[in-house]
Amino acid sequence: MQSSPSRLVITPSATILSDSARAERMSKLSFGRAFTDHMALIPYRDGAWQQGDIKAYGPLMLDPACSSLHYGQSIFEGFKAFAQPDGGVATFRPEANAARFNRSAARLAMPDLPPDLFLEAADALIDLERNWVPKNVGESLYLRPLMIATDPFLGVRPASEYLFVLFASPAGAYFPKGVKPVTVWISEDYVRAAPGGTGEAKCAGNYAASLVAQAQAEQKGCDQVVWLDAVERQFVEEMGGMNLFFVYRDGEKVTLVTPALTGTLLPGITRDSLLQIARDLGYASEERRLSVSQWRADIASGALTEVFACGTAAVITPVGHVKANGFDMTINNGENGAVTMALRDALLGIQHGTAADTHGWMHAIKPR
Ligand code: PLP
Ligand code: COI
């Protein structure tokens, strides 16, 4: 479908940061703390998406009775734009995020956002914020789209008015210590998602419900929580806000195992991309269930040589130690593994435009 430029009115901010203030803000990037000058807003009412705006970044005015604040009718996404060697900017698989956004919307009884409108808003915002795209490897402009229910009504039913919001944040490493192996706590007290629940959706409530488990992991001296399946409480699902991969070696043969998408895991776009990159690098891969007891046995036997987590924000993060009630095991001497780092380099190479984009994943932002 041809998109019409009139769907978004661009009003440049009157208070754009000076070059020096922006450079200062971008000189020590972490994750999620700095925001660019503009944001996109598109309201939905009377059964249709209305004229949208790109305007100065700032607080939203919401009615206190709007149901996103009470009942959590709220979804989000995360994807990244990267500076390219030719001086341009490109996003990584944004159409996959647009598609997942709509799957999350459907699960939360929210309206579909036409993927071309999602992309048009992202392209227009990124084009306006080119100066905010960091240039260093591992740094990017992180895009955060969200949709919230906005009509004031306290009854529990799908809202009739919504707001799509998109803003951007120059981002460095997600974990403060950079690419260093993390220590994980396998949660036996909490579950993230149950069959029939919202585990596959990127909805706000999933993250609110995870916080107490993450706090428990930290009390146990760990960086991150690992979730198990809700029914048998023995199969590994995810790590915090990231998918997990297990690297097996048998002589020269490398096999990547990642938990199957059973309906309770978030289908990660990084996960999907790494399954493809694994094939490109000549690694075998398997999507299947993996129990904690198997994980332990495979570390002990030496068959399992590396474990890592992956996601948009944190890219690839090695897992160096795994703990739970009654055990504490080290993986790969607590060091970054060779397969983990090869996959990370291959992914970052495509994203930063230094390796061939053989799968057509990069979406160039055309100057207006
Ligand atoms: N799992 C959860 C629960 C997440 O929040 C995320 C982050 O988006 C992921 C996995 C990884 O998904 P993606 O690679 O699409 O960022
Ligand atoms: C992402 O990786 O983009 C996420 O959304 C994970 C987390 C920051 C919630």
Coordinates of C-alpha atoms and ligand atoms in Angstrom, one line a residue:
M1 CA 0.0 0.0 0.0
Q2 CA 1.3 3.5 -0.9
S3 CA 1.6 5.6 2.3
S4 CA 0.5 9.2 2.3
P5 CA 2.8 11.7 3.8
S6 CA -0.1 13.7 5.1
R7 CA -0.8 11.1 7.8
L8 CA 1.9 12.7 9.9
V9 CA 2.3 16.4 10.5
I10 CA 5.9 17.4 11.5
T11 CA 6.3 20.3 13.8
P12 CA 10.0 20.8 14.7
S13 CA 10.7 21.4 18.3
A14 CA 11.4 25.0 19.3
T15 CA 14.0 23.8 21.9
I16 CA 16.3 21.4 20.0
L17 CA 19.4 20.7 22.0
S18 CA 22.6 22.5 20.9
D19 CA 25.2 20.4 19.1
S20 CA 27.5 20.6 22.2
A21 CA 24.7 19.6 24.6
R22 CA 23.8 16.7 22.4
A23 CA 27.4 15.6 22.0
E24 CA 27.8 15.7 25.8
R25 CA 24.7 13.6 26.2
M26 CA 25.9 11.1 23.6
S27 CA 29.5 10.9 25.0
K28 CA 28.6 8.5 27.8
L29 CA 25.8 6.4 26.6
S30 CA 24.1 3.7 28.7
F31 CA 20.6 2.2 27.9
G32 CA 17.4 4.1 28.2
R33 CA 18.4 7.4 29.9
A34 CA 18.8 9.9 27.0
F35 CA 15.9 10.8 24.7
T36 CA 16.0 12.7 21.4
D37 CA 14.2 16.0 20.6
H38 CA 11.0 14.7 19.0
M39 CA 8.4 11.9 19.3
A40 CA 5.6 10.7 17.1
L41 CA 2.0 10.5 18.4
I42 CA -0.9 8.9 16.5
P43 CA -4.4 8.8 18.1
Y44 CA -7.0 6.2 17.4
R45 CA -10.7 7.0 17.8
D46 CA -14.0 6.4 16.1
G47 CA -12.6 3.0 14.9
A48 CA -9.7 4.6 12.9
W49 CA -6.2 5.9 13.2
Q50 CA -6.3 9.7 13.0
Q51 CA -3.8 12.3 11.7
G52 CA -0.6 11.9 13.6
D53 CA 2.1 14.3 14.8
I54 CA 5.8 14.4 15.1
K55 CA 6.6 17.1 17.6
A56 CA 8.7 18.1 20.6
Y57 CA 9.5 15.2 23.0
G58 CA 7.7 15.7 26.3
P59 CA 5.2 14.5 28.8
L60 CA 1.8 13.1 27.7
M61 CA -1.4 14.4 29.1
L62 CA -3.6 11.5 30.2
D63 CA -7.0 11.3 31.9
P64 CA -6.5 9.5 35.2
A65 CA -9.4 7.2 34.4
C66 CA -7.8 5.8 31.2
S67 CA -7.7 2.1 31.4
S68 CA -4.0 1.6 30.4
L69 CA -3.2 3.1 33.9
H70 CA -5.6 0.7 35.7
Y71 CA -5.9 -2.5 33.7
G72 CA -2.7 -2.5 31.7
Q73 CA -4.0 -2.3 28.2
S74 CA -0.5 -1.3 27.0
I75 CA 2.0 -2.8 24.6
F76 CA 5.4 -1.9 23.3
E77 CA 8.2 -2.8 21.0
G78 CA 12.0 -2.2 20.7
F79 CA 14.2 -1.9 17.6
K80 CA 17.3 -0.1 16.6
A81 CA 18.7 2.3 13.9
F82 CA 22.4 2.1 13.1
A83 CA 24.8 4.5 11.5
Q84 CA 26.0 3.0 8.2
P85 CA 29.5 3.3 6.6
D86 CA 28.1 5.4 3.7
G87 CA 26.9 8.0 6.2
G88 CA 23.3 6.9 6.1
V89 CA 21.1 5.3 8.8
A90 CA 19.3 2.0 8.6
T91 CA 17.0 0.1 11.0
F92 CA 17.2 -3.6 11.6
R93 CA 14.1 -5.7 10.7
P94 CA 11.6 -3.0 11.6
E95 CA 8.8 -4.8 9.8
A96 CA 9.3 -7.7 12.1
N97 CA 8.6 -5.4 15.0
A98 CA 5.6 -3.9 13.3
A99 CA 4.2 -7.4 12.8
R100 CA 4.9 -8.4 16.4
F101 CA 3.3 -5.2 17.6
N102 CA 0.1 -6.2 15.9
R103 CA 0.2 -9.7 17.4
S104 CA 0.6 -8.1 20.9
A105 CA -2.2 -5.7 20.1
A106 CA -4.5 -8.6 19.1
R107 CA -3.8 -10.4 22.3
L108 CA -4.6 -7.3 24.4
A109 CA -7.8 -6.6 22.4
M110 CA -6.3 -3.4 20.9
P111 CA -6.6 -2.2 17.3
D112 CA -4.2 -3.2 14.5
L113 CA -1.7 -0.5 13.4
P114 CA -1.1 -0.7 9.7
P115 CA 2.6 -1.8 9.4
D116 CA 3.2 0.9 6.7
L117 CA 2.1 3.5 9.2
F118 CA 4.4 2.1 11.9
L119 CA 7.3 2.2 9.4
E120 CA 6.3 5.7 8.1
A121 CA 6.3 7.1 11.6
A122 CA 9.7 5.4 12.4
D123 CA 11.3 6.5 9.2
A124 CA 10.1 10.1 9.6
L125 CA 11.2 10.3 13.3
I126 CA 14.6 8.8 12.6
D127 CA 15.2 11.0 9.6
L128 CA 14.5 14.0 11.8
E129 CA 16.9 12.7 14.5
R130 CA 19.8 11.6 12.3
N131 CA 22.2 13.6 14.5
W132 CA 21.2 11.4 17.5
V133 CA 22.4 8.1 15.8
P134 CA 25.6 7.1 17.6
K135 CA 28.5 6.0 15.4
N136 CA 30.4 3.6 17.6
V137 CA 30.1 -0.2 17.2
G138 CA 27.6 -1.5 19.7
E139 CA 25.8 1.8 19.9
S140 CA 22.6 2.7 18.2
L141 CA 19.4 4.7 18.3
Y142 CA 16.9 2.6 20.1
L143 CA 13.3 3.1 19.0
R144 CA 10.5 2.5 21.5
P145 CA 7.0 2.3 20.0
L146 CA 4.1 1.8 22.4
M147 CA 0.3 1.8 22.3
I148 CA -1.9 2.7 25.3
A149 CA -5.6 2.8 26.0
T150 CA -6.6 6.4 26.6
D151 CA -10.4 6.7 27.0
P152 CA -11.6 7.5 30.5
F153 CA -13.8 4.6 31.6
L154 CA -13.5 2.4 34.7
G155 CA -15.4 -0.6 33.3
V156 CA -13.2 -3.6 32.4
R157 CA -13.6 -3.8 28.6
P158 CA -11.4 -3.0 25.6
A159 CA -11.0 0.8 25.3
S160 CA -12.3 2.6 22.3
E161 CA -9.5 5.2 22.2
Y162 CA -5.8 4.6 22.0
L163 CA -2.5 6.4 21.5
F164 CA 0.4 5.2 19.5
V165 CA 3.6 6.8 20.7
L166 CA 7.1 6.4 19.3
F167 CA 10.3 7.9 20.7
A168 CA 14.0 7.4 20.3
S169 CA 16.9 7.0 22.7
P170 CA 20.6 6.9 21.8
A171 CA 21.8 3.7 23.4
G172 CA 25.1 2.1 24.5
A173 CA 25.5 -1.2 26.4
Y174 CA 22.4 -2.5 28.1
F175 CA 24.4 -4.0 31.0
P176 CA 26.5 -1.5 32.9
K177 CA 29.5 -3.8 32.8
G178 CA 29.4 -4.2 29.0
V179 CA 29.9 -7.6 27.2
K180 CA 30.8 -9.6 30.3
P181 CA 29.2 -12.9 31.3
V182 CA 26.2 -12.5 33.6
T183 CA 25.2 -14.7 36.5
V184 CA 21.7 -16.0 36.4
W185 CA 19.2 -17.2 39.0
I186 CA 16.7 -19.9 38.0
S187 CA 13.4 -18.8 39.6
E188 CA 11.5 -21.5 41.3
D189 CA 9.2 -19.1 43.2
Y190 CA 7.8 -17.1 40.2
V191 CA 6.7 -17.8 36.7
R192 CA 6.7 -15.3 33.8
A193 CA 4.0 -16.8 31.6
A194 CA 1.5 -19.7 31.6
P195 CA -0.2 -21.4 28.7
G196 CA -3.0 -19.3 27.5
G197 CA -1.5 -16.2 29.1
T198 CA 0.3 -13.2 27.6
G199 CA 3.9 -14.6 27.4
E200 CA 4.0 -14.2 23.6
A201 CA 2.9 -10.6 23.8
K202 CA 5.1 -7.6 24.5
C203 CA 2.6 -6.1 27.0
A204 CA 3.5 -3.9 30.0
G205 CA 2.1 -6.3 32.6
N206 CA 4.6 -9.0 31.8
Y207 CA 7.4 -6.7 32.8
A208 CA 5.7 -5.4 35.9
A209 CA 5.2 -9.0 37.1
S210 CA 8.8 -9.8 36.5
L211 CA 10.3 -7.2 38.8
V212 CA 10.0 -9.1 42.1
A213 CA 11.6 -12.2 40.5
Q214 CA 14.5 -10.0 39.2
A215 CA 14.8 -8.5 42.7
Q216 CA 15.0 -12.0 44.2
A217 CA 17.7 -12.9 41.6
E218 CA 19.7 -9.8 42.7
Q219 CA 19.3 -10.8 46.4
K220 CA 20.8 -14.1 45.5
G221 CA 23.8 -12.3 44.0
C222 CA 22.8 -12.8 40.4
D223 CA 22.4 -10.3 37.5
Q224 CA 19.3 -11.8 35.8
V225 CA 16.4 -14.2 36.4
V226 CA 15.8 -17.3 34.3
W227 CA 12.2 -18.3 33.8
L228 CA 11.0 -21.9 33.8
D229 CA 7.7 -23.2 32.2
A230 CA 4.7 -22.7 34.4
V231 CA 3.3 -26.3 34.3
E232 CA 6.2 -28.7 35.0
R233 CA 8.5 -26.0 36.4
Q234 CA 11.5 -27.7 34.8
F235 CA 11.9 -26.4 31.2
V236 CA 14.0 -23.3 30.6
E237 CA 12.1 -20.5 28.8
E238 CA 13.9 -17.1 28.8
M239 CA 16.2 -14.9 30.8
G240 CA 14.7 -11.6 32.0
G241 CA 13.8 -9.7 28.8
M242 CA 16.0 -11.9 26.5
N243 CA 15.9 -15.3 24.8
L244 CA 18.5 -18.0 25.6
F245 CA 20.8 -20.1 23.5
F246 CA 22.9 -23.1 24.5
V247 CA 26.0 -24.0 22.6
Y248 CA 27.0 -27.7 22.3
R249 CA 30.3 -28.9 20.8
D250 CA 31.1 -32.3 19.6
G251 CA 34.6 -32.2 18.1
E252 CA 34.3 -29.7 15.2
K253 CA 30.5 -29.8 15.2
V254 CA 28.7 -26.8 16.9
T255 CA 25.0 -27.1 17.6
L256 CA 22.9 -24.2 19.0
V257 CA 19.9 -25.2 21.1
T258 CA 17.2 -22.6 21.9
P259 CA 14.0 -23.2 23.8
A260 CA 11.1 -23.8 21.4
L261 CA 8.4 -21.2 21.0
T262 CA 5.7 -23.0 23.0
G263 CA 3.4 -20.0 23.2
T264 CA 4.7 -18.8 26.6
L265 CA 8.0 -17.3 25.2
L266 CA 8.4 -13.9 23.5
P267 CA 9.4 -14.8 19.9
G268 CA 12.5 -12.7 19.7
I269 CA 13.6 -11.1 16.5
T270 CA 17.3 -11.4 17.6
R271 CA 16.6 -15.1 18.3
D272 CA 15.1 -15.6 14.8
S273 CA 18.0 -13.7 13.2
L274 CA 20.6 -15.8 15.1
L275 CA 19.0 -19.0 14.0
Q276 CA 19.6 -17.8 10.4
I277 CA 23.1 -16.5 11.1
A278 CA 23.9 -19.9 12.8
R279 CA 23.1 -21.6 9.5
D280 CA 25.2 -19.0 7.6
L281 CA 28.2 -19.8 9.9
G282 CA 27.7 -23.6 9.5
Y283 CA 26.4 -24.3 12.9
A284 CA 23.5 -26.7 13.4
S285 CA 20.6 -25.5 15.4
E286 CA 17.6 -27.0 17.3
E287 CA 14.5 -25.4 18.7
R288 CA 13.4 -27.7 21.5
R289 CA 12.6 -28.0 25.2
L290 CA 15.6 -28.1 27.6
S291 CA 15.2 -29.0 31.2
V292 CA 17.3 -27.6 34.1
S293 CA 18.5 -31.1 35.0
Q294 CA 19.7 -31.6 31.4
W295 CA 21.4 -28.1 31.5
R296 CA 23.2 -29.2 34.6
A297 CA 24.2 -32.6 33.3
D298 CA 25.4 -31.1 30.0
I299 CA 27.7 -28.6 31.8
A300 CA 29.0 -31.4 34.0
S301 CA 29.7 -33.7 31.0
G302 CA 31.4 -30.9 29.0
A303 CA 29.0 -31.2 26.1
L304 CA 27.5 -27.8 26.8
T305 CA 30.3 -25.3 26.3
E306 CA 28.6 -21.9 26.2
V307 CA 25.3 -20.2 27.1
F308 CA 24.2 -16.8 26.0
A309 CA 21.1 -14.6 26.0
C310 CA 20.0 -12.3 23.1
G311 CA 17.6 -9.5 22.5
T312 CA 17.4 -6.1 20.8
A313 CA 18.5 -4.0 23.8
A314 CA 21.4 -6.2 25.0
V315 CA 22.3 -7.8 21.6
I316 CA 24.2 -10.9 22.9
T317 CA 25.2 -11.4 26.5
P318 CA 27.2 -14.4 27.6
V319 CA 26.0 -16.4 30.7
G320 CA 28.9 -17.3 32.9
H321 CA 27.3 -18.8 36.0
V322 CA 23.9 -20.4 36.7
K323 CA 22.5 -20.7 40.2
A324 CA 19.4 -22.0 41.8
N325 CA 18.4 -23.4 45.2
G326 CA 21.0 -26.1 45.8
F327 CA 23.4 -25.5 42.9
D328 CA 25.9 -23.1 41.4
M329 CA 27.6 -24.0 38.2
T330 CA 30.2 -22.2 36.0
I331 CA 29.9 -22.2 32.2
N332 CA 33.1 -21.8 30.0
N333 CA 35.1 -20.8 33.1
G334 CA 32.9 -17.7 33.4
E335 CA 34.4 -16.3 30.2
N336 CA 33.0 -15.0 26.9
G337 CA 32.8 -18.0 24.5
A338 CA 34.1 -18.1 21.0
V339 CA 30.8 -19.1 19.3
T340 CA 28.9 -16.5 21.3
M341 CA 31.3 -13.8 20.2
A342 CA 31.3 -15.0 16.6
L343 CA 27.6 -14.7 16.5
R344 CA 27.7 -11.3 18.1
D345 CA 30.2 -10.0 15.6
A346 CA 28.3 -11.4 12.7
L347 CA 25.0 -9.8 13.9
L348 CA 26.7 -6.4 14.7
G349 CA 28.5 -6.6 11.3
I350 CA 25.2 -6.8 9.5
Q351 CA 23.6 -4.1 11.7
H352 CA 26.5 -1.6 11.3
G353 CA 26.7 -2.3 7.5
T354 CA 30.3 -3.8 7.7
A355 CA 29.1 -7.3 6.6
A356 CA 26.9 -8.1 3.7
D357 CA 23.1 -8.0 4.4
T358 CA 22.4 -11.2 2.6
H359 CA 18.9 -11.6 4.1
G360 CA 17.7 -8.1 3.4
W361 CA 17.3 -7.2 7.0
M362 CA 18.4 -3.6 6.9
H363 CA 15.9 -0.9 6.1
A364 CA 17.6 2.3 4.9
I365 CA 16.1 5.6 6.1
K366 CA 15.6 7.8 3.1
P367 CA 16.2 11.5 3.6
R368 CA 12.9 13.4 3.1
Ligands
PLP1 N1 12.1 -12.0 25.6 C1 11.6 -11.0 26.3 C2 10.7 -11.2 27.4 C3 11.8 -9.7 25.8 O1 11.3 -8.6 26.4 C4 12.7 -9.5 24.7 C5 13.0 -8.1 24.2 O2 12.4 -7.6 23.3 C6 13.2 -10.6 24.1 C7 12.9 -11.9 24.6 C8 14.1 -10.5 22.8 O3 13.3 -10.1 21.7 P1 13.9 -9.2 20.6 O4 15.1 -10.0 20.1 O5 12.9 -9.2 19.6 O6 14.3 -7.9 21.1
COI2 C1 14.4 -5.0 24.0 O1 15.4 -5.8 24.0 O2 14.1 -4.2 23.1 C2 13.4 -5.1 25.1 O3 12.4 -4.6 25.0 C3 13.9 -5.7 26.4 C4 13.8 -4.9 27.6 C5 14.5 -3.6 27.5 C6 12.4 -4.7 28.1

